[in-house]
Amino acid sequence: MKLYPINTGNFKLDGGAMFGVVPKSIWQKTNPADANNMIDIAARCLLIEDGDKLILIDTGMGNKQSSKFFGYYYLWGNDSLNTSLKTYGFHPDDITDVFMTHLHFDHCGGSIQWNQGKTGYEPAFKNAVFWSNKDHWTWATQPNKREKASFLKENILPIQESGQLKFTSIPTGDTLINSELGFDVFFANGHTDKQMIPMIRYKGKTICFMADLIPTVGHLPIPFVMGYDTRPLLSLDEKEKFLNIAAENNYYLFLEHDALHEIITVQHTEKGVRLKDIFTTPEIFN
């Protein structure tokens, strides 16, 4: 097995929205804001090469939205999904599976692109199976008013229309052991219903793709929950449970949205679970 970080493009979000009720005087120590209160956000996805499988976890925003849409998110940097794949010698047609942690636009937008004539949409990975789960798919296609702006139908419905959609199993507890793609999956419901956190066993380590359960290092303290979460009190419980397990088992946490930190480990302290070590992806993947 080989792992590759796939940087799909950086953007900015309002720091207050990213940290909810936590005062700016506290969160800006780890996530400094610009003059407009915006903080740097990455869209760092993960590619797994395992035998004849080439599995992409999340796909970033994509590039099919309008300039007005992207203007809200202050795109920065030169990374894109396709250029990142090319860096490692891969093409979108090589992808066999796309695993979507959840269907918010910044996690699945790159799954769908304009067709050649810009008359409609098509999968960006024509040979891939796209994986979600049935409960989250229903949640996304029949969205509540709080999340409706994050579930864009042009990112979601063409996947089903293509015939390339499959659903993972849903565990009776919170963890799916040995999913259809070979890794374990922790299910979390605080941010959105049935968000999936992949846990990949790699060279004696467990690499956890944190998605929006822990988006940045600044979100490690349990009360530091995003304003975007639909069930913030549930997020508290899920974070605490996961971080305790991560500290006890020395999990390596792959941070999708932290623009400065790629992979971290955590440890128990008097203040709770906190940062232990910081790694670059080459230090862990090579």
PDB file of C-alpha atoms in Angstrom:
ATOM      1  CA  MET A   1       0.000   0.000   0.000  1.00  0.00           C
ATOM      2  CA  LYS A   2       1.079   3.564  -0.743  1.00  0.00           C
ATOM      3  CA  LEU A   3      -0.480   6.833   0.459  1.00  0.00           C
ATOM      4  CA  TYR A   4      -0.354  10.240  -1.224  1.00  0.00           C
ATOM      5  CA  PRO A   5      -1.637  13.650  -0.038  1.00  0.00           C
ATOM      6  CA  ILE A   6      -3.765  15.285  -2.723  1.00  0.00           C
ATOM      7  CA  ASN A   7      -4.003  19.048  -2.297  1.00  0.00           C
ATOM      8  CA  THR A   8      -7.092  20.164  -4.197  1.00  0.00           C
ATOM      9  CA  GLY A   9      -6.917  23.909  -3.500  1.00  0.00           C
ATOM     10  CA  ASN A  10      -6.843  26.277  -0.530  1.00  0.00           C
ATOM     11  CA  PHE A  11      -9.500  28.760   0.529  1.00  0.00           C
ATOM     12  CA  LYS A  12     -10.517  30.962   3.445  1.00  0.00           C
ATOM     13  CA  LEU A  13     -13.420  30.830   5.881  1.00  0.00           C
ATOM     14  CA  ASP A  14     -14.656  33.139   8.590  1.00  0.00           C
ATOM     15  CA  GLY A  15     -12.792  32.337  11.797  1.00  0.00           C
ATOM     16  CA  GLY A  16     -15.845  32.896  13.943  1.00  0.00           C
ATOM     17  CA  ALA A  17     -17.849  30.394  11.914  1.00  0.00           C
ATOM     18  CA  MET A  18     -15.027  27.871  12.196  1.00  0.00           C
ATOM     19  CA  PHE A  19     -14.846  28.142  15.996  1.00  0.00           C
ATOM     20  CA  GLY A  20     -18.423  28.842  17.021  1.00  0.00           C
ATOM     21  CA  VAL A  21     -18.702  30.326  20.514  1.00  0.00           C
ATOM     22  CA  VAL A  22     -14.946  30.291  21.199  1.00  0.00           C
ATOM     23  CA  PRO A  23     -13.644  33.893  21.466  1.00  0.00           C
ATOM     24  CA  LYS A  24     -11.352  35.150  18.728  1.00  0.00           C
ATOM     25  CA  SER A  25      -8.739  36.105  21.338  1.00  0.00           C
ATOM     26  CA  ILE A  26      -8.316  32.370  21.956  1.00  0.00           C
ATOM     27  CA  TRP A  27      -8.681  30.722  18.534  1.00  0.00           C
ATOM     28  CA  GLN A  28      -6.477  33.211  16.702  1.00  0.00           C
ATOM     29  CA  LYS A  29      -3.473  31.879  18.613  1.00  0.00           C
ATOM     30  CA  THR A  30      -3.577  28.732  16.495  1.00  0.00           C
ATOM     31  CA  ASN A  31      -5.507  30.018  13.466  1.00  0.00           C
ATOM     32  CA  PRO A  32      -4.553  33.660  12.838  1.00  0.00           C
ATOM     33  CA  ALA A  33      -7.123  35.714  10.949  1.00  0.00           C
ATOM     34  CA  ASP A  34      -6.622  38.385   8.303  1.00  0.00           C
ATOM     35  CA  ALA A  35      -8.168  41.860   8.369  1.00  0.00           C
ATOM     36  CA  ASN A  36     -11.500  40.377   7.235  1.00  0.00           C
ATOM     37  CA  ASN A  37     -11.512  37.776  10.017  1.00  0.00           C
ATOM     38  CA  MET A  38     -10.805  35.009   7.481  1.00  0.00           C
ATOM     39  CA  ILE A  39      -8.522  32.078   8.299  1.00  0.00           C
ATOM     40  CA  ASP A  40      -6.557  29.835   5.935  1.00  0.00           C
ATOM     41  CA  ILE A  41      -8.163  26.495   5.109  1.00  0.00           C
ATOM     42  CA  ALA A  42      -6.787  23.594   3.093  1.00  0.00           C
ATOM     43  CA  ALA A  43      -8.636  20.923   1.130  1.00  0.00           C
ATOM     44  CA  ARG A  44      -6.115  18.118   1.585  1.00  0.00           C
ATOM     45  CA  CYS A  45      -7.476  14.820   0.314  1.00  0.00           C
ATOM     46  CA  LEU A  46      -5.905  11.365   0.468  1.00  0.00           C
ATOM     47  CA  LEU A  47      -5.085   8.858  -2.256  1.00  0.00           C
ATOM     48  CA  ILE A  48      -4.622   5.179  -1.377  1.00  0.00           C
ATOM     49  CA  GLU A  49      -2.851   2.874  -3.820  1.00  0.00           C
ATOM     50  CA  ASP A  50      -3.567  -0.674  -2.708  1.00  0.00           C
ATOM     51  CA  GLY A  51      -3.034  -3.465  -5.226  1.00  0.00           C
ATOM     52  CA  ASP A  52      -5.336  -2.828  -8.179  1.00  0.00           C
ATOM     53  CA  LYS A  53      -7.320  -0.254  -6.165  1.00  0.00           C
ATOM     54  CA  LEU A  54      -6.714   3.502  -6.339  1.00  0.00           C
ATOM     55  CA  ILE A  55      -8.974   5.071  -3.733  1.00  0.00           C
ATOM     56  CA  LEU A  56      -9.460   8.835  -3.402  1.00  0.00           C
ATOM     57  CA  ILE A  57     -10.884  10.125  -0.121  1.00  0.00           C
ATOM     58  CA  ASP A  58     -12.791  13.390  -0.734  1.00  0.00           C
ATOM     59  CA  THR A  59     -12.339  15.609  -3.778  1.00  0.00           C
ATOM     60  CA  GLY A  60     -12.368  19.273  -2.660  1.00  0.00           C
ATOM     61  CA  MET A  61     -14.580  21.989  -4.160  1.00  0.00           C
ATOM     62  CA  GLY A  62     -13.931  21.249  -7.817  1.00  0.00           C
ATOM     63  CA  ASN A  63     -13.919  23.998 -10.427  1.00  0.00           C
ATOM     64  CA  LYS A  64     -17.387  24.055 -11.980  1.00  0.00           C
ATOM     65  CA  GLN A  65     -18.982  26.726  -9.788  1.00  0.00           C
ATOM     66  CA  SER A  66     -19.291  30.364 -10.834  1.00  0.00           C
ATOM     67  CA  SER A  67     -16.675  33.029 -10.154  1.00  0.00           C
ATOM     68  CA  LYS A  68     -19.220  34.627  -7.826  1.00  0.00           C
ATOM     69  CA  PHE A  69     -19.424  31.407  -5.808  1.00  0.00           C
ATOM     70  CA  PHE A  70     -15.659  31.062  -5.516  1.00  0.00           C
ATOM     71  CA  GLY A  71     -15.433  34.746  -4.639  1.00  0.00           C
ATOM     72  CA  TYR A  72     -17.019  33.942  -1.291  1.00  0.00           C
ATOM     73  CA  TYR A  73     -14.145  31.596  -0.413  1.00  0.00           C
ATOM     74  CA  TYR A  74     -11.042  33.622  -1.316  1.00  0.00           C
ATOM     75  CA  LEU A  75      -9.183  30.883  -3.154  1.00  0.00           C
ATOM     76  CA  TRP A  76      -5.403  31.000  -2.799  1.00  0.00           C
ATOM     77  CA  GLY A  77      -2.415  28.926  -3.904  1.00  0.00           C
ATOM     78  CA  ASN A  78      -1.815  26.933  -7.075  1.00  0.00           C
ATOM     79  CA  ASP A  79      -2.977  23.460  -6.061  1.00  0.00           C
ATOM     80  CA  SER A  80      -5.731  21.601  -7.867  1.00  0.00           C
ATOM     81  CA  LEU A  81      -7.028  18.058  -7.801  1.00  0.00           C
ATOM     82  CA  ASN A  82      -5.776  17.115 -11.260  1.00  0.00           C
ATOM     83  CA  THR A  83      -2.339  18.720 -10.893  1.00  0.00           C
ATOM     84  CA  SER A  84      -1.868  16.956  -7.546  1.00  0.00           C
ATOM     85  CA  LEU A  85      -2.778  13.611  -9.103  1.00  0.00           C
ATOM     86  CA  LYS A  86      -0.377  14.300 -11.968  1.00  0.00           C
ATOM     87  CA  THR A  87       2.423  15.008  -9.493  1.00  0.00           C
ATOM     88  CA  TYR A  88       2.312  11.338  -8.500  1.00  0.00           C
ATOM     89  CA  GLY A  89       1.850  10.042 -12.030  1.00  0.00           C
ATOM     90  CA  PHE A  90      -1.910   9.482 -11.898  1.00  0.00           C
ATOM     91  CA  HIS A  91      -4.846  10.561 -14.075  1.00  0.00           C
ATOM     92  CA  PRO A  92      -8.490  10.903 -12.985  1.00  0.00           C
ATOM     93  CA  ASP A  93      -9.358   7.908 -15.154  1.00  0.00           C
ATOM     94  CA  ASP A  94      -7.056   5.768 -12.982  1.00  0.00           C
ATOM     95  CA  ILE A  95      -9.193   6.243  -9.866  1.00  0.00           C
ATOM     96  CA  THR A  96     -11.180   3.108  -9.014  1.00  0.00           C
ATOM     97  CA  ASP A  97     -13.037   4.396  -5.956  1.00  0.00           C
ATOM     98  CA  VAL A  98     -14.012   7.791  -4.541  1.00  0.00           C
ATOM     99  CA  PHE A  99     -14.880   7.684  -0.846  1.00  0.00           C
ATOM    100  CA  MET A 100     -16.816  10.772   0.252  1.00  0.00           C
ATOM    101  CA  THR A 101     -16.675  11.454   3.989  1.00  0.00           C
ATOM    102  CA  HIS A 102     -19.783  13.592   3.539  1.00  0.00           C
ATOM    103  CA  LEU A 103     -21.444  15.601   0.793  1.00  0.00           C
ATOM    104  CA  HIS A 104     -20.751  19.218   1.771  1.00  0.00           C
ATOM    105  CA  PHE A 105     -19.484  21.020  -1.333  1.00  0.00           C
ATOM    106  CA  ASP A 106     -15.898  21.450  -0.123  1.00  0.00           C
ATOM    107  CA  HIS A 107     -15.593  17.680   0.285  1.00  0.00           C
ATOM    108  CA  CYS A 108     -17.327  16.342  -2.832  1.00  0.00           C
ATOM    109  CA  GLY A 109     -17.441  19.167  -5.389  1.00  0.00           C
ATOM    110  CA  GLY A 110     -14.515  17.743  -7.338  1.00  0.00           C
ATOM    111  CA  SER A 111     -16.421  14.495  -7.908  1.00  0.00           C
ATOM    112  CA  ILE A 112     -18.518  16.079 -10.665  1.00  0.00           C
ATOM    113  CA  GLN A 113     -17.441  18.289 -13.562  1.00  0.00           C
ATOM    114  CA  TRP A 114     -18.945  19.971 -16.602  1.00  0.00           C
ATOM    115  CA  ASN A 115     -19.200  17.783 -19.686  1.00  0.00           C
ATOM    116  CA  GLN A 116     -17.209  18.803 -22.755  1.00  0.00           C
ATOM    117  CA  GLY A 117     -19.888  21.119 -24.149  1.00  0.00           C
ATOM    118  CA  LYS A 118     -20.839  22.530 -20.733  1.00  0.00           C
ATOM    119  CA  THR A 119     -24.392  21.392 -21.353  1.00  0.00           C
ATOM    120  CA  GLY A 120     -24.538  19.186 -18.286  1.00  0.00           C
ATOM    121  CA  TYR A 121     -22.530  17.377 -15.635  1.00  0.00           C
ATOM    122  CA  GLU A 122     -20.570  14.150 -15.560  1.00  0.00           C
ATOM    123  CA  PRO A 123     -18.391  12.262 -13.060  1.00  0.00           C
ATOM    124  CA  ALA A 124     -14.822  13.577 -12.962  1.00  0.00           C
ATOM    125  CA  PHE A 125     -13.677   9.964 -12.421  1.00  0.00           C
ATOM    126  CA  LYS A 126     -15.374   7.968 -15.143  1.00  0.00           C
ATOM    127  CA  ASN A 127     -14.048   4.578 -14.010  1.00  0.00           C
ATOM    128  CA  ALA A 128     -14.661   5.001 -10.282  1.00  0.00           C
ATOM    129  CA  VAL A 129     -17.267   3.785  -7.855  1.00  0.00           C
ATOM    130  CA  PHE A 130     -18.479   6.645  -5.646  1.00  0.00           C
ATOM    131  CA  TRP A 131     -19.067   5.670  -2.013  1.00  0.00           C
ATOM    132  CA  SER A 132     -21.438   7.326   0.450  1.00  0.00           C
ATOM    133  CA  ASN A 133     -23.873   5.759   2.914  1.00  0.00           C
ATOM    134  CA  LYS A 134     -27.628   5.527   2.565  1.00  0.00           C
ATOM    135  CA  ASP A 135     -28.515   7.606   5.626  1.00  0.00           C
ATOM    136  CA  HIS A 136     -26.203  10.477   4.722  1.00  0.00           C
ATOM    137  CA  TRP A 137     -27.309  10.378   1.091  1.00  0.00           C
ATOM    138  CA  THR A 138     -30.929  10.826   2.181  1.00  0.00           C
ATOM    139  CA  TRP A 139     -29.854  13.600   4.563  1.00  0.00           C
ATOM    140  CA  ALA A 140     -28.063  15.405   1.714  1.00  0.00           C
ATOM    141  CA  THR A 141     -30.693  14.973  -0.978  1.00  0.00           C
ATOM    142  CA  GLN A 142     -33.501  16.045   1.375  1.00  0.00           C
ATOM    143  CA  PRO A 143     -31.529  18.762   3.197  1.00  0.00           C
ATOM    144  CA  ASN A 144     -32.577  20.695   6.263  1.00  0.00           C
ATOM    145  CA  LYS A 145     -32.656  24.469   5.933  1.00  0.00           C
ATOM    146  CA  ARG A 146     -29.473  24.816   7.993  1.00  0.00           C
ATOM    147  CA  GLU A 147     -27.357  22.744   5.587  1.00  0.00           C
ATOM    148  CA  LYS A 148     -29.137  23.317   2.285  1.00  0.00           C
ATOM    149  CA  ALA A 149     -26.476  25.766   1.055  1.00  0.00           C
ATOM    150  CA  SER A 150     -23.751  23.160   1.642  1.00  0.00           C
ATOM    151  CA  PHE A 151     -25.501  20.336  -0.223  1.00  0.00           C
ATOM    152  CA  LEU A 152     -25.397  21.432  -3.855  1.00  0.00           C
ATOM    153  CA  LYS A 153     -27.531  19.224  -6.088  1.00  0.00           C
ATOM    154  CA  GLU A 154     -25.092  19.562  -9.006  1.00  0.00           C
ATOM    155  CA  ASN A 155     -22.440  17.885  -6.827  1.00  0.00           C
ATOM    156  CA  ILE A 156     -24.684  15.052  -5.715  1.00  0.00           C
ATOM    157  CA  LEU A 157     -27.458  14.022  -8.094  1.00  0.00           C
ATOM    158  CA  PRO A 158     -25.200  13.381 -11.138  1.00  0.00           C
ATOM    159  CA  ILE A 159     -23.365  10.739  -9.118  1.00  0.00           C
ATOM    160  CA  GLN A 160     -26.544   8.734  -8.723  1.00  0.00           C
ATOM    161  CA  GLU A 161     -27.621   9.397 -12.299  1.00  0.00           C
ATOM    162  CA  SER A 162     -24.299   8.014 -13.548  1.00  0.00           C
ATOM    163  CA  GLY A 163     -24.983   4.613 -12.008  1.00  0.00           C
ATOM    164  CA  GLN A 164     -21.599   4.754 -10.239  1.00  0.00           C
ATOM    165  CA  LEU A 165     -22.950   5.254  -6.701  1.00  0.00           C
ATOM    166  CA  LYS A 166     -22.673   2.623  -3.982  1.00  0.00           C
ATOM    167  CA  PHE A 167     -23.388   2.741  -0.261  1.00  0.00           C
ATOM    168  CA  THR A 168     -21.171   1.464   2.525  1.00  0.00           C
ATOM    169  CA  SER A 169     -22.615  -0.602   5.313  1.00  0.00           C
ATOM    170  CA  ILE A 170     -23.757   1.290   8.425  1.00  0.00           C
ATOM    171  CA  PRO A 171     -22.612  -0.184  11.751  1.00  0.00           C
ATOM    172  CA  THR A 172     -24.889  -0.791  14.706  1.00  0.00           C
ATOM    173  CA  GLY A 173     -22.376   1.124  16.845  1.00  0.00           C
ATOM    174  CA  ASP A 174     -20.123   3.978  15.790  1.00  0.00           C
ATOM    175  CA  THR A 175     -17.398   2.050  13.925  1.00  0.00           C
ATOM    176  CA  LEU A 176     -17.599  -0.024  10.769  1.00  0.00           C
ATOM    177  CA  ILE A 177     -14.862  -2.634  10.933  1.00  0.00           C
ATOM    178  CA  ASN A 178     -13.252  -3.585   7.624  1.00  0.00           C
ATOM    179  CA  SER A 179     -15.507  -1.610   5.287  1.00  0.00           C
ATOM    180  CA  GLU A 180     -16.074  -2.520   1.656  1.00  0.00           C
ATOM    181  CA  LEU A 181     -12.819  -0.693   0.830  1.00  0.00           C
ATOM    182  CA  GLY A 182     -10.769  -2.508   3.457  1.00  0.00           C
ATOM    183  CA  PHE A 183     -10.386   0.164   6.120  1.00  0.00           C
ATOM    184  CA  ASP A 184     -12.363   0.847   9.285  1.00  0.00           C
ATOM    185  CA  VAL A 185     -14.751   3.818   9.388  1.00  0.00           C
ATOM    186  CA  PHE A 186     -15.791   5.874  12.419  1.00  0.00           C
ATOM    187  CA  PHE A 187     -19.271   7.368  11.982  1.00  0.00           C
ATOM    188  CA  ALA A 188     -19.934  10.801  13.511  1.00  0.00           C
ATOM    189  CA  ASN A 189     -23.257  12.633  13.550  1.00  0.00           C
ATOM    190  CA  GLY A 190     -22.525  16.000  15.159  1.00  0.00           C
ATOM    191  CA  HIS A 191     -21.250  17.904  12.129  1.00  0.00           C
ATOM    192  CA  THR A 192     -23.721  16.299   9.733  1.00  0.00           C
ATOM    193  CA  ASP A 193     -25.592  13.012   9.794  1.00  0.00           C
ATOM    194  CA  LYS A 194     -23.371   9.948   9.254  1.00  0.00           C
ATOM    195  CA  GLN A 195     -20.087  11.672   8.422  1.00  0.00           C
ATOM    196  CA  MET A 196     -17.493   8.940   7.817  1.00  0.00           C
ATOM    197  CA  ILE A 197     -13.937   9.059   9.202  1.00  0.00           C
ATOM    198  CA  PRO A 198     -11.672   6.487   7.461  1.00  0.00           C
ATOM    199  CA  MET A 199      -9.047   4.725   9.602  1.00  0.00           C
ATOM    200  CA  ILE A 200      -6.345   3.184   7.416  1.00  0.00           C
ATOM    201  CA  ARG A 201      -3.829   0.645   8.673  1.00  0.00           C
ATOM    202  CA  TYR A 202      -0.479   1.502   7.088  1.00  0.00           C
ATOM    203  CA  LYS A 203       2.996   0.185   7.952  1.00  0.00           C
ATOM    204  CA  GLY A 204       2.054  -0.564  11.543  1.00  0.00           C
ATOM    205  CA  LYS A 205       0.301   2.791  11.993  1.00  0.00           C
ATOM    206  CA  THR A 206      -3.329   3.859  11.924  1.00  0.00           C
ATOM    207  CA  ILE A 207      -3.879   6.911   9.718  1.00  0.00           C
ATOM    208  CA  CYS A 208      -7.191   8.653  10.430  1.00  0.00           C
ATOM    209  CA  PHE A 209      -8.634  11.003   7.822  1.00  0.00           C
ATOM    210  CA  MET A 210     -10.272  13.560  10.100  1.00  0.00           C
ATOM    211  CA  ALA A 211     -12.560  15.426   7.649  1.00  0.00           C
ATOM    212  CA  ASP A 212     -14.696  17.810   9.722  1.00  0.00           C
ATOM    213  CA  LEU A 213     -14.557  15.947  13.028  1.00  0.00           C
ATOM    214  CA  ILE A 214     -11.248  17.710  13.768  1.00  0.00           C
ATOM    215  CA  PRO A 215     -10.579  20.121  10.896  1.00  0.00           C
ATOM    216  CA  THR A 216      -7.447  21.813  12.290  1.00  0.00           C
ATOM    217  CA  VAL A 217      -5.021  21.616  15.215  1.00  0.00           C
ATOM    218  CA  GLY A 218      -6.901  24.545  16.710  1.00  0.00           C
ATOM    219  CA  HIS A 219      -9.993  22.339  17.078  1.00  0.00           C
ATOM    220  CA  LEU A 220      -8.397  19.788  19.415  1.00  0.00           C
ATOM    221  CA  PRO A 221      -9.921  21.173  22.663  1.00  0.00           C
ATOM    222  CA  ILE A 222     -13.294  19.494  23.103  1.00  0.00           C
ATOM    223  CA  PRO A 223     -15.426  22.710  23.277  1.00  0.00           C
ATOM    224  CA  PHE A 224     -13.847  24.107  20.101  1.00  0.00           C
ATOM    225  CA  VAL A 225     -16.643  23.112  17.726  1.00  0.00           C
ATOM    226  CA  MET A 226     -17.460  24.689  14.388  1.00  0.00           C
ATOM    227  CA  GLY A 227     -20.497  26.905  14.034  1.00  0.00           C
ATOM    228  CA  TYR A 228     -21.372  24.761  10.998  1.00  0.00           C
ATOM    229  CA  ASP A 229     -22.065  21.670  13.122  1.00  0.00           C
ATOM    230  CA  THR A 230     -25.742  20.737  13.187  1.00  0.00           C
ATOM    231  CA  ARG A 231     -25.577  18.992  16.579  1.00  0.00           C
ATOM    232  CA  PRO A 232     -22.736  20.694  18.491  1.00  0.00           C
ATOM    233  CA  LEU A 233     -23.357  18.898  21.787  1.00  0.00           C
ATOM    234  CA  LEU A 234     -23.088  15.580  20.002  1.00  0.00           C
ATOM    235  CA  SER A 235     -19.865  16.799  18.358  1.00  0.00           C
ATOM    236  CA  LEU A 236     -18.430  17.310  21.838  1.00  0.00           C
ATOM    237  CA  ASP A 237     -19.094  13.712  22.809  1.00  0.00           C
ATOM    238  CA  GLU A 238     -17.819  12.296  19.514  1.00  0.00           C
ATOM    239  CA  LYS A 239     -14.631  14.343  19.614  1.00  0.00           C
ATOM    240  CA  GLU A 240     -13.921  13.348  23.204  1.00  0.00           C
ATOM    241  CA  LYS A 241     -14.447   9.650  22.490  1.00  0.00           C
ATOM    242  CA  PHE A 242     -12.355   9.673  19.327  1.00  0.00           C
ATOM    243  CA  LEU A 243      -9.495  11.736  20.761  1.00  0.00           C
ATOM    244  CA  ASN A 244      -9.237   9.519  23.835  1.00  0.00           C
ATOM    245  CA  ILE A 245      -8.948   6.473  21.584  1.00  0.00           C
ATOM    246  CA  ALA A 246      -6.450   8.295  19.351  1.00  0.00           C
ATOM    247  CA  ALA A 247      -4.254   9.230  22.307  1.00  0.00           C
ATOM    248  CA  GLU A 248      -4.348   5.727  23.796  1.00  0.00           C
ATOM    249  CA  ASN A 249      -3.493   4.054  20.474  1.00  0.00           C
ATOM    250  CA  ASN A 250      -1.123   6.675  19.026  1.00  0.00           C
ATOM    251  CA  TYR A 251      -3.265   7.243  15.935  1.00  0.00           C
ATOM    252  CA  TYR A 252      -1.895   9.553  13.252  1.00  0.00           C
ATOM    253  CA  LEU A 253      -4.489  12.204  12.433  1.00  0.00           C
ATOM    254  CA  PHE A 254      -4.490  13.390   8.813  1.00  0.00           C
ATOM    255  CA  LEU A 255      -5.923  16.924   8.847  1.00  0.00           C
ATOM    256  CA  GLU A 256      -7.968  17.770   5.765  1.00  0.00           C
ATOM    257  CA  HIS A 257      -8.462  21.463   6.499  1.00  0.00           C
ATOM    258  CA  ASP A 258      -5.343  22.596   8.375  1.00  0.00           C
ATOM    259  CA  ALA A 259      -3.281  24.723   5.981  1.00  0.00           C
ATOM    260  CA  LEU A 260      -0.124  24.443   8.138  1.00  0.00           C
ATOM    261  CA  HIS A 261      -0.230  20.972   9.707  1.00  0.00           C
ATOM    262  CA  GLU A 262      -0.631  17.786   7.698  1.00  0.00           C
ATOM    263  CA  ILE A 263      -0.471  14.966  10.236  1.00  0.00           C
ATOM    264  CA  ILE A 264      -0.438  15.029  14.045  1.00  0.00           C
ATOM    265  CA  THR A 265      -0.527  12.722  17.036  1.00  0.00           C
ATOM    266  CA  VAL A 266      -2.184  13.552  20.355  1.00  0.00           C
ATOM    267  CA  GLN A 267      -1.625  12.742  24.019  1.00  0.00           C
ATOM    268  CA  HIS A 268      -3.412  12.888  27.355  1.00  0.00           C
ATOM    269  CA  THR A 269      -2.589  15.971  29.456  1.00  0.00           C
ATOM    270  CA  GLU A 270      -4.022  17.642  32.550  1.00  0.00           C
ATOM    271  CA  LYS A 271      -6.086  19.821  30.216  1.00  0.00           C
ATOM    272  CA  GLY A 272      -7.402  16.893  28.233  1.00  0.00           C
ATOM    273  CA  VAL A 273      -6.179  15.445  24.953  1.00  0.00           C
ATOM    274  CA  ARG A 274      -3.767  17.846  23.285  1.00  0.00           C
ATOM    275  CA  LEU A 275      -1.207  17.988  20.493  1.00  0.00           C
ATOM    276  CA  LYS A 276       1.772  15.650  20.819  1.00  0.00           C
ATOM    277  CA  ASP A 277       3.794  15.639  17.580  1.00  0.00           C
ATOM    278  CA  ILE A 278       3.517  17.208  14.128  1.00  0.00           C
ATOM    279  CA  PHE A 279       4.563  15.411  10.947  1.00  0.00           C
ATOM    280  CA  THR A 280       4.735  16.152   7.259  1.00  0.00           C
ATOM    281  CA  THR A 281       3.181  13.579   4.954  1.00  0.00           C
ATOM    282  CA  PRO A 282       6.579  12.466   3.537  1.00  0.00           C
ATOM    283  CA  GLU A 283       7.752  11.636   7.071  1.00  0.00           C
ATOM    284  CA  ILE A 284       4.862   9.202   7.500  1.00  0.00           C
ATOM    285  CA  PHE A 285       4.089   8.058   3.949  1.00  0.00           C
ATOM    286  CA  ASN A 286       7.588   7.463   2.581  1.00  0.00           C
TER     287      ASN A 286
END
